[in-house]
mmCIF file of C-alpha atoms in Angstrom:
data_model
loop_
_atom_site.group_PDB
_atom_site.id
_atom_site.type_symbol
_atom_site.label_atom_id
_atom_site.label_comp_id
_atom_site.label_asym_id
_atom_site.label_seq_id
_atom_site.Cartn_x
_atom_site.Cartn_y
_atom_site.Cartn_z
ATOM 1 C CA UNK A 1 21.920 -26.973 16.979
ATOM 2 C CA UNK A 2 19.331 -24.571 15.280
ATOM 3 C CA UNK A 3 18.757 -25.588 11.675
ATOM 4 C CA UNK A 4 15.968 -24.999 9.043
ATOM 5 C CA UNK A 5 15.807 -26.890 6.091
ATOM 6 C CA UNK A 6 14.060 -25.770 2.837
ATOM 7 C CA UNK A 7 13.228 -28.178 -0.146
ATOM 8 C CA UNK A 8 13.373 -27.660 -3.084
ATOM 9 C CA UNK A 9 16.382 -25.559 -3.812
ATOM 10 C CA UNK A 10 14.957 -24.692 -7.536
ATOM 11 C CA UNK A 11 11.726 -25.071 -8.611
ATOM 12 C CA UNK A 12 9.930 -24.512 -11.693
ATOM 13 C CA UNK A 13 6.409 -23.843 -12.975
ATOM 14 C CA UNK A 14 3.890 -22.671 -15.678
ATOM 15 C CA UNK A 15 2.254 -19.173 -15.408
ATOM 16 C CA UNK A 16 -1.108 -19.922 -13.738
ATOM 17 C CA UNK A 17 0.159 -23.050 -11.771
ATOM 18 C CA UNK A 18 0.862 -23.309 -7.894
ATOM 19 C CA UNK A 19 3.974 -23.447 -6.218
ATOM 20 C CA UNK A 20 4.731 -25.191 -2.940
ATOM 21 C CA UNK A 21 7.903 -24.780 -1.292
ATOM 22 C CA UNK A 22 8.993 -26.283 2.093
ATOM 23 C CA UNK A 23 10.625 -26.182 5.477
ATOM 24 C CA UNK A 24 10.926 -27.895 8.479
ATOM 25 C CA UNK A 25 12.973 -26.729 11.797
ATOM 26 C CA UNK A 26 14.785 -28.321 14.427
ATOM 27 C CA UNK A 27 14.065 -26.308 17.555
ATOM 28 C CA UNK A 28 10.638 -26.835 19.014
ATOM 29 C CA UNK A 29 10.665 -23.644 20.922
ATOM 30 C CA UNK A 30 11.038 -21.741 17.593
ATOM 31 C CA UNK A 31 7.243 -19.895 17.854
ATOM 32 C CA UNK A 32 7.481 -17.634 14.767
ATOM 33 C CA UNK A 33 7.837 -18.821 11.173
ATOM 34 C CA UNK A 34 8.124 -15.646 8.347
ATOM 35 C CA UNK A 35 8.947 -16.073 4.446
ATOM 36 C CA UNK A 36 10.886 -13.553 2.558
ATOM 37 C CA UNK A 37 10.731 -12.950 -1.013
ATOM 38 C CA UNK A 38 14.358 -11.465 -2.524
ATOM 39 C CA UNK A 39 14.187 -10.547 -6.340
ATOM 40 C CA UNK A 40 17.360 -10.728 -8.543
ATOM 41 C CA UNK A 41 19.561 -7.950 -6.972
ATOM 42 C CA UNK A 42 17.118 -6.321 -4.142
ATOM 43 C CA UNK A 43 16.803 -7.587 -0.460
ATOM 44 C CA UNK A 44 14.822 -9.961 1.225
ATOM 45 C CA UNK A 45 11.468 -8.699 1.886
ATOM 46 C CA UNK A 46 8.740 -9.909 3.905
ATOM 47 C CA UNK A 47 6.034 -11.860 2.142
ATOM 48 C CA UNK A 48 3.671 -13.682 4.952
ATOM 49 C CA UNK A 49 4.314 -14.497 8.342
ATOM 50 C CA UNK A 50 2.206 -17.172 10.970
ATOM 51 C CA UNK A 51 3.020 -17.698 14.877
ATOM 52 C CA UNK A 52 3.226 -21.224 16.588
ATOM 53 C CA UNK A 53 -0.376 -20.466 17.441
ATOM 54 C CA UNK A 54 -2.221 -20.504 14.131
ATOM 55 C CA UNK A 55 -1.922 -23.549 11.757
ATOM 56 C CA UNK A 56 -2.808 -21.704 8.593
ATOM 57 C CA UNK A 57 -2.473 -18.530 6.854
ATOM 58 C CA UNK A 58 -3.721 -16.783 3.894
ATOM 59 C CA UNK A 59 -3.212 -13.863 2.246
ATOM 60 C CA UNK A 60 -4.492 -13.143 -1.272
ATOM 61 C CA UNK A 61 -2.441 -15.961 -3.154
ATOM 62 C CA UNK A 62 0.062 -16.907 -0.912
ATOM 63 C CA UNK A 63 -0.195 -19.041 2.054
ATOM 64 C CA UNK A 64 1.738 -21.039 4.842
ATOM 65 C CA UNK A 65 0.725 -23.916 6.815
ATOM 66 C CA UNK A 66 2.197 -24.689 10.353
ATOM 67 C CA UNK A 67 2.310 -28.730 11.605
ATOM 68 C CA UNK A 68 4.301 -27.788 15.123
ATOM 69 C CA UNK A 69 3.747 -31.722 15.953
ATOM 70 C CA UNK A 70 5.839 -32.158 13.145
ATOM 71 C CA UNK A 71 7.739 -29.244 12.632
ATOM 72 C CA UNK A 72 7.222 -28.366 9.437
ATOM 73 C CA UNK A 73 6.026 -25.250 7.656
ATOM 74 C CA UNK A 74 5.164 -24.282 3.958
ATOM 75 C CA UNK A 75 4.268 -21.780 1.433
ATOM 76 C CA UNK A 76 1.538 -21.580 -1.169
ATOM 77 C CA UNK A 77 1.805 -19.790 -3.800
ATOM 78 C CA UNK A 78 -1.813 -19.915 -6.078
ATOM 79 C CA UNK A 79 -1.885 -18.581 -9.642
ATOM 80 C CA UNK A 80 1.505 -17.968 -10.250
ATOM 81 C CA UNK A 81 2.734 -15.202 -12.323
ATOM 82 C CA UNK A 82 6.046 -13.953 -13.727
ATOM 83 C CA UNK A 83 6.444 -11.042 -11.424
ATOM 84 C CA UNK A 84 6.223 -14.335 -8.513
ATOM 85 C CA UNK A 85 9.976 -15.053 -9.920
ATOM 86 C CA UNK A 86 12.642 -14.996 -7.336
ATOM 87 C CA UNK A 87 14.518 -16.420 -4.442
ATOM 88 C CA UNK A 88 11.584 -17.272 -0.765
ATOM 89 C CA UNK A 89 13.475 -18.125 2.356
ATOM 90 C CA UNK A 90 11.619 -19.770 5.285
ATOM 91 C CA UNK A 91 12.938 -18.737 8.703
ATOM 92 C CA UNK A 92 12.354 -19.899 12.562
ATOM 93 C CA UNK A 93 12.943 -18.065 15.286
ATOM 94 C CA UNK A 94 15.569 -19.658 17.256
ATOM 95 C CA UNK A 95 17.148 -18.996 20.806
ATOM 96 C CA UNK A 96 16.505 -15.177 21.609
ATOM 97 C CA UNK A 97 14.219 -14.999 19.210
ATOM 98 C CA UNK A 98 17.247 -14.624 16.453
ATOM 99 C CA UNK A 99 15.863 -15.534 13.095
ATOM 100 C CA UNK A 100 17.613 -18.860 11.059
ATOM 101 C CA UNK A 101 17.144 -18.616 7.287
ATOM 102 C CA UNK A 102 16.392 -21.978 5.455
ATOM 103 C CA UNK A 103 18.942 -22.323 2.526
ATOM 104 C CA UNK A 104 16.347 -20.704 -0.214
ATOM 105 C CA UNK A 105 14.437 -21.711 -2.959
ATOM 106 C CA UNK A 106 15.127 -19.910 -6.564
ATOM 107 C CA UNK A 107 11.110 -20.209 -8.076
ATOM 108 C CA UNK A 108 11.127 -19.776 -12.086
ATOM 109 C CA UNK A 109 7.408 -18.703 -13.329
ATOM 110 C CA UNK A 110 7.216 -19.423 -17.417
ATOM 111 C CA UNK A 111 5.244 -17.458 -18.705
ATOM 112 C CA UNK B 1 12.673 8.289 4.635
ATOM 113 C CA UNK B 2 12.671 5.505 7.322
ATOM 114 C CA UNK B 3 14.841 2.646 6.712
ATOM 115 C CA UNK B 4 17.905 0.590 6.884
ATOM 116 C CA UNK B 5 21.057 1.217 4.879
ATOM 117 C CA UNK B 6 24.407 -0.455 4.072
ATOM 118 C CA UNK B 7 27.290 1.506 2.177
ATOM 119 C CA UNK B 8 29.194 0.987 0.509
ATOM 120 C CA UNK B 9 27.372 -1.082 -1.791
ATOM 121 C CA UNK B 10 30.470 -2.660 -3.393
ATOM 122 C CA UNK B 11 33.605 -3.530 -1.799
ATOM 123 C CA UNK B 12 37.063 -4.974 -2.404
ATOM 124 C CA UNK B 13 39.624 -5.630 -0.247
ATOM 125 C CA UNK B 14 43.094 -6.726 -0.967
ATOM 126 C CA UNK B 15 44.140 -10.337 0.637
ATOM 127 C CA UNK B 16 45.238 -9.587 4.382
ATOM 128 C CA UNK B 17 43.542 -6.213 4.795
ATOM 129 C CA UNK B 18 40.633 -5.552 7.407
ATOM 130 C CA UNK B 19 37.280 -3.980 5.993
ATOM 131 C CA UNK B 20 34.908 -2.477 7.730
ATOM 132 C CA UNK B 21 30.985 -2.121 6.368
ATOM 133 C CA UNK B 22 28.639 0.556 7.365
ATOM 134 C CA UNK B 23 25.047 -0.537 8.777
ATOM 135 C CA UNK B 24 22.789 2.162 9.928
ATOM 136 C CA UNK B 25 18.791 2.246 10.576
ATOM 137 C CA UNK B 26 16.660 4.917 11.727
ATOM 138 C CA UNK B 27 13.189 2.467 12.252
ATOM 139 C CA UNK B 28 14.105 3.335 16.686
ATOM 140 C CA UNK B 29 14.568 -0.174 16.567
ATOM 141 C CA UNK B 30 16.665 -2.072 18.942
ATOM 142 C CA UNK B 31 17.738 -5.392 17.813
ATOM 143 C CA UNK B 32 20.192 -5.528 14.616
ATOM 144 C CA UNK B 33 21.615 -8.463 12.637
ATOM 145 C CA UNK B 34 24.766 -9.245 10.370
ATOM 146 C CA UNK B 35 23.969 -12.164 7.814
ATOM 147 C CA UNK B 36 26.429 -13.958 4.868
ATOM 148 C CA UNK B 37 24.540 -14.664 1.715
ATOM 149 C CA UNK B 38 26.506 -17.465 -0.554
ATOM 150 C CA UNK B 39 24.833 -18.880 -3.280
ATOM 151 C CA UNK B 40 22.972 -22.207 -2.303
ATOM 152 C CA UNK B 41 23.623 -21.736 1.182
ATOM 153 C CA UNK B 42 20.939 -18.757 2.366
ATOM 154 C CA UNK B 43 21.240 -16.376 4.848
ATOM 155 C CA UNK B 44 23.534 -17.396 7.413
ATOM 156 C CA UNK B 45 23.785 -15.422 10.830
ATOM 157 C CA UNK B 46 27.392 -13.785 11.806
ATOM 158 C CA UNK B 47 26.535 -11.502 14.998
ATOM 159 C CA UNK B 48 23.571 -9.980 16.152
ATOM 160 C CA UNK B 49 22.729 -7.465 18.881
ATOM 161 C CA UNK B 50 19.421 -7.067 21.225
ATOM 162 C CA UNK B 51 20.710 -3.651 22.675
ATOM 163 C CA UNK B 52 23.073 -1.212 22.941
ATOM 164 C CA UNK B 53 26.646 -2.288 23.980
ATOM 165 C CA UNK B 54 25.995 -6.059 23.620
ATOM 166 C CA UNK B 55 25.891 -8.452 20.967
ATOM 167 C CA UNK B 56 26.665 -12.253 20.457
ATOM 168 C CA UNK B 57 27.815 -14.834 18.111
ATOM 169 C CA UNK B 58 26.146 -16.024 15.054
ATOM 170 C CA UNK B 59 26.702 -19.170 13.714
ATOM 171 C CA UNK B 60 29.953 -18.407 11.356
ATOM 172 C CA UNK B 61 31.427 -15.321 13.555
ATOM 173 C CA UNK B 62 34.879 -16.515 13.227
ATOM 174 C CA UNK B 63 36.690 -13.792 11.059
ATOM 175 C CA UNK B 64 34.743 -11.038 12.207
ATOM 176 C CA UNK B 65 33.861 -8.524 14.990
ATOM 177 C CA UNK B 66 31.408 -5.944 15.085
ATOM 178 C CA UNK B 67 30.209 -2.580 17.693
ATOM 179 C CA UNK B 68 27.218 -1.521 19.055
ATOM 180 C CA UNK B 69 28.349 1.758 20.512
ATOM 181 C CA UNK B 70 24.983 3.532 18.961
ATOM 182 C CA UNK B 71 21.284 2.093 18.621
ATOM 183 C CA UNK B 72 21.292 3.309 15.377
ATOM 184 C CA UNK B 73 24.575 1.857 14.074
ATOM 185 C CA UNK B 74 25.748 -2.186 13.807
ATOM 186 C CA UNK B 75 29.252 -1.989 11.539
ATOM 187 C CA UNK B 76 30.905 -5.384 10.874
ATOM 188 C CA UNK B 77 34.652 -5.688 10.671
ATOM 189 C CA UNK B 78 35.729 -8.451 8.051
ATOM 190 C CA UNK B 79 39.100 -8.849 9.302
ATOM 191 C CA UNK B 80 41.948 -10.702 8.002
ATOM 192 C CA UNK B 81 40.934 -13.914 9.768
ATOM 193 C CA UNK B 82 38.288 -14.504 7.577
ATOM 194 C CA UNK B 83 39.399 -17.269 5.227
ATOM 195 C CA UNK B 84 36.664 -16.605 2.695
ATOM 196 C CA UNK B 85 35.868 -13.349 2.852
ATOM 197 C CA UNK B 86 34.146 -12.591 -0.793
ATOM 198 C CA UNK B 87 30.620 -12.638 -0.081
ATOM 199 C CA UNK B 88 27.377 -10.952 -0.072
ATOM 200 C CA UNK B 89 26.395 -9.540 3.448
ATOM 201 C CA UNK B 90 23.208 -8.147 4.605
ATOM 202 C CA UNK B 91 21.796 -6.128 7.508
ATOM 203 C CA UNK B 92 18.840 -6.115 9.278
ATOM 204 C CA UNK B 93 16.901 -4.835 12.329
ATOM 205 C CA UNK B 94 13.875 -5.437 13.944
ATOM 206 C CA UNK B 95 11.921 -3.627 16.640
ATOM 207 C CA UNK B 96 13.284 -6.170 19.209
ATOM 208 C CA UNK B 97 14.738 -9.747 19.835
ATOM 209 C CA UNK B 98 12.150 -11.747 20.149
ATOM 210 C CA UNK B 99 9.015 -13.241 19.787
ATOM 211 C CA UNK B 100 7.396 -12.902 16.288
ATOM 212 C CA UNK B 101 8.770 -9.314 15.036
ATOM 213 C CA UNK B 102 9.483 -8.640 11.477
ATOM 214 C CA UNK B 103 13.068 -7.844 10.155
ATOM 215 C CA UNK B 104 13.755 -5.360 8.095
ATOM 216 C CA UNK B 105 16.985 -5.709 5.675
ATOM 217 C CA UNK B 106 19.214 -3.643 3.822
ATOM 218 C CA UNK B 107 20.400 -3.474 0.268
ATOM 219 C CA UNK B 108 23.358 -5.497 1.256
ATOM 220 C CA UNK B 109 27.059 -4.655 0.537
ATOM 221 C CA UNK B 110 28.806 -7.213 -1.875
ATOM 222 C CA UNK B 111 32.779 -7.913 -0.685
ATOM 223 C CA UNK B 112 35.121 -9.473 -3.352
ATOM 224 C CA UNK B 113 38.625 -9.666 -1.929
ATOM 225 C CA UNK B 114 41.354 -9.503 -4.893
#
């Protein structure tokens, strides 16, 4: 069936490093790839997005990379700061274009 | 204010009762979505609806039912099926079902059965 996988569950950094955090997907149809950001207590928001299309993505400090050969999909996150602190999901679109959520990543920024 | 909102915001229900919780957006858009959050385990799709009248199964719909009577309205019925009820659940909507379009979630409702 429809699954995303997202490694690593927690992951921790110093202020000022990067953070990587990745997916991959099991249905190659899936065409669209967004990553939402959900701070302690607030809802998922929507950080970046890229379509099956593009292989890379940037926007100020974050990024994602697409391999579709592969299917596989990640997140950069440049410069990291405290405020950067929270739970990023990966998702796929699946059949009907119905979004599947990865299982989350908690990111810890020390200052 | 355009948005999405979920009420109440905190629920409990009693063992063998049926709850229902409130999901309404005013974005015009046509696709909605009912999602579990458990810790470690993400966002995990229940039902979801392209259009009015019509919606399908998620991945863990067993233990719940939901409406789509208005575009504007998606209320999801935990009923007394649902073996583990307690759980953080989350709405969203997106212009439509399909290719590439953002979703758009609310501030979730958080169900402890006692």
């Amino acid at each position: 069936g429809e699954n995303v996988e997202q490694h690593p569950s927690t992951l921790s950094v110093q202020e000022g490093d990067s953070a990587v955090i990745k997916c991959t997907y099991s249905d190659s149809a899936s065409n669209y790839f967004p990553w939402y950001k959900q701070e302690l207590g607030k809802r998922p928001q929507l950080i970046i997005d890229i379509r099956s299309n593009v292989g890379e993505k940037k926007d100020q400090r974050i990024a994602v990379t697409l391999n579709k050969t592969a299917k596989h999909f990640s997140l950069h996150i440049t410069e990291t700061q405290p405020e950067d602190s929270a739970v990023y999901f990966c998702a796929a679109s699946g059949t009907w274009g119905k979004l599947i959520f990865g299982q989350g990543t908690t990111l810890q920024v020390k200052p | 204010d355009g948005g999405i909102t979920q009420s109440p915001k905190y629920l409990f229900r009693k063992e063998g009762q049926n709850v229902t919780l409130s999901c309404e957006q005013n974005l015009n858009h046509d696709a909605m979505y009912w999602y579990r959050q458990d810790p470690g385990q993400g966002l995990r799709l229940i039902y979801y609806s392209q259009i009015v009248n019509d919606f399908q199964k998620g991945d863990i719909a067993e233990g719940y039912s939901v409406s789509r009577e208005k575009k504007e309205s998606f209320p999801l019925t935990v009923t007394s099926a649902q073996k583990n009820p307690t759980a953080f659940y989350l709405c969203a909507s997106s212009k439509v079902l399909g290719d590439g379009t953002e979703a758009f979630f609310g501030q979730g409702t958080r169900l402890t059965v006692v």
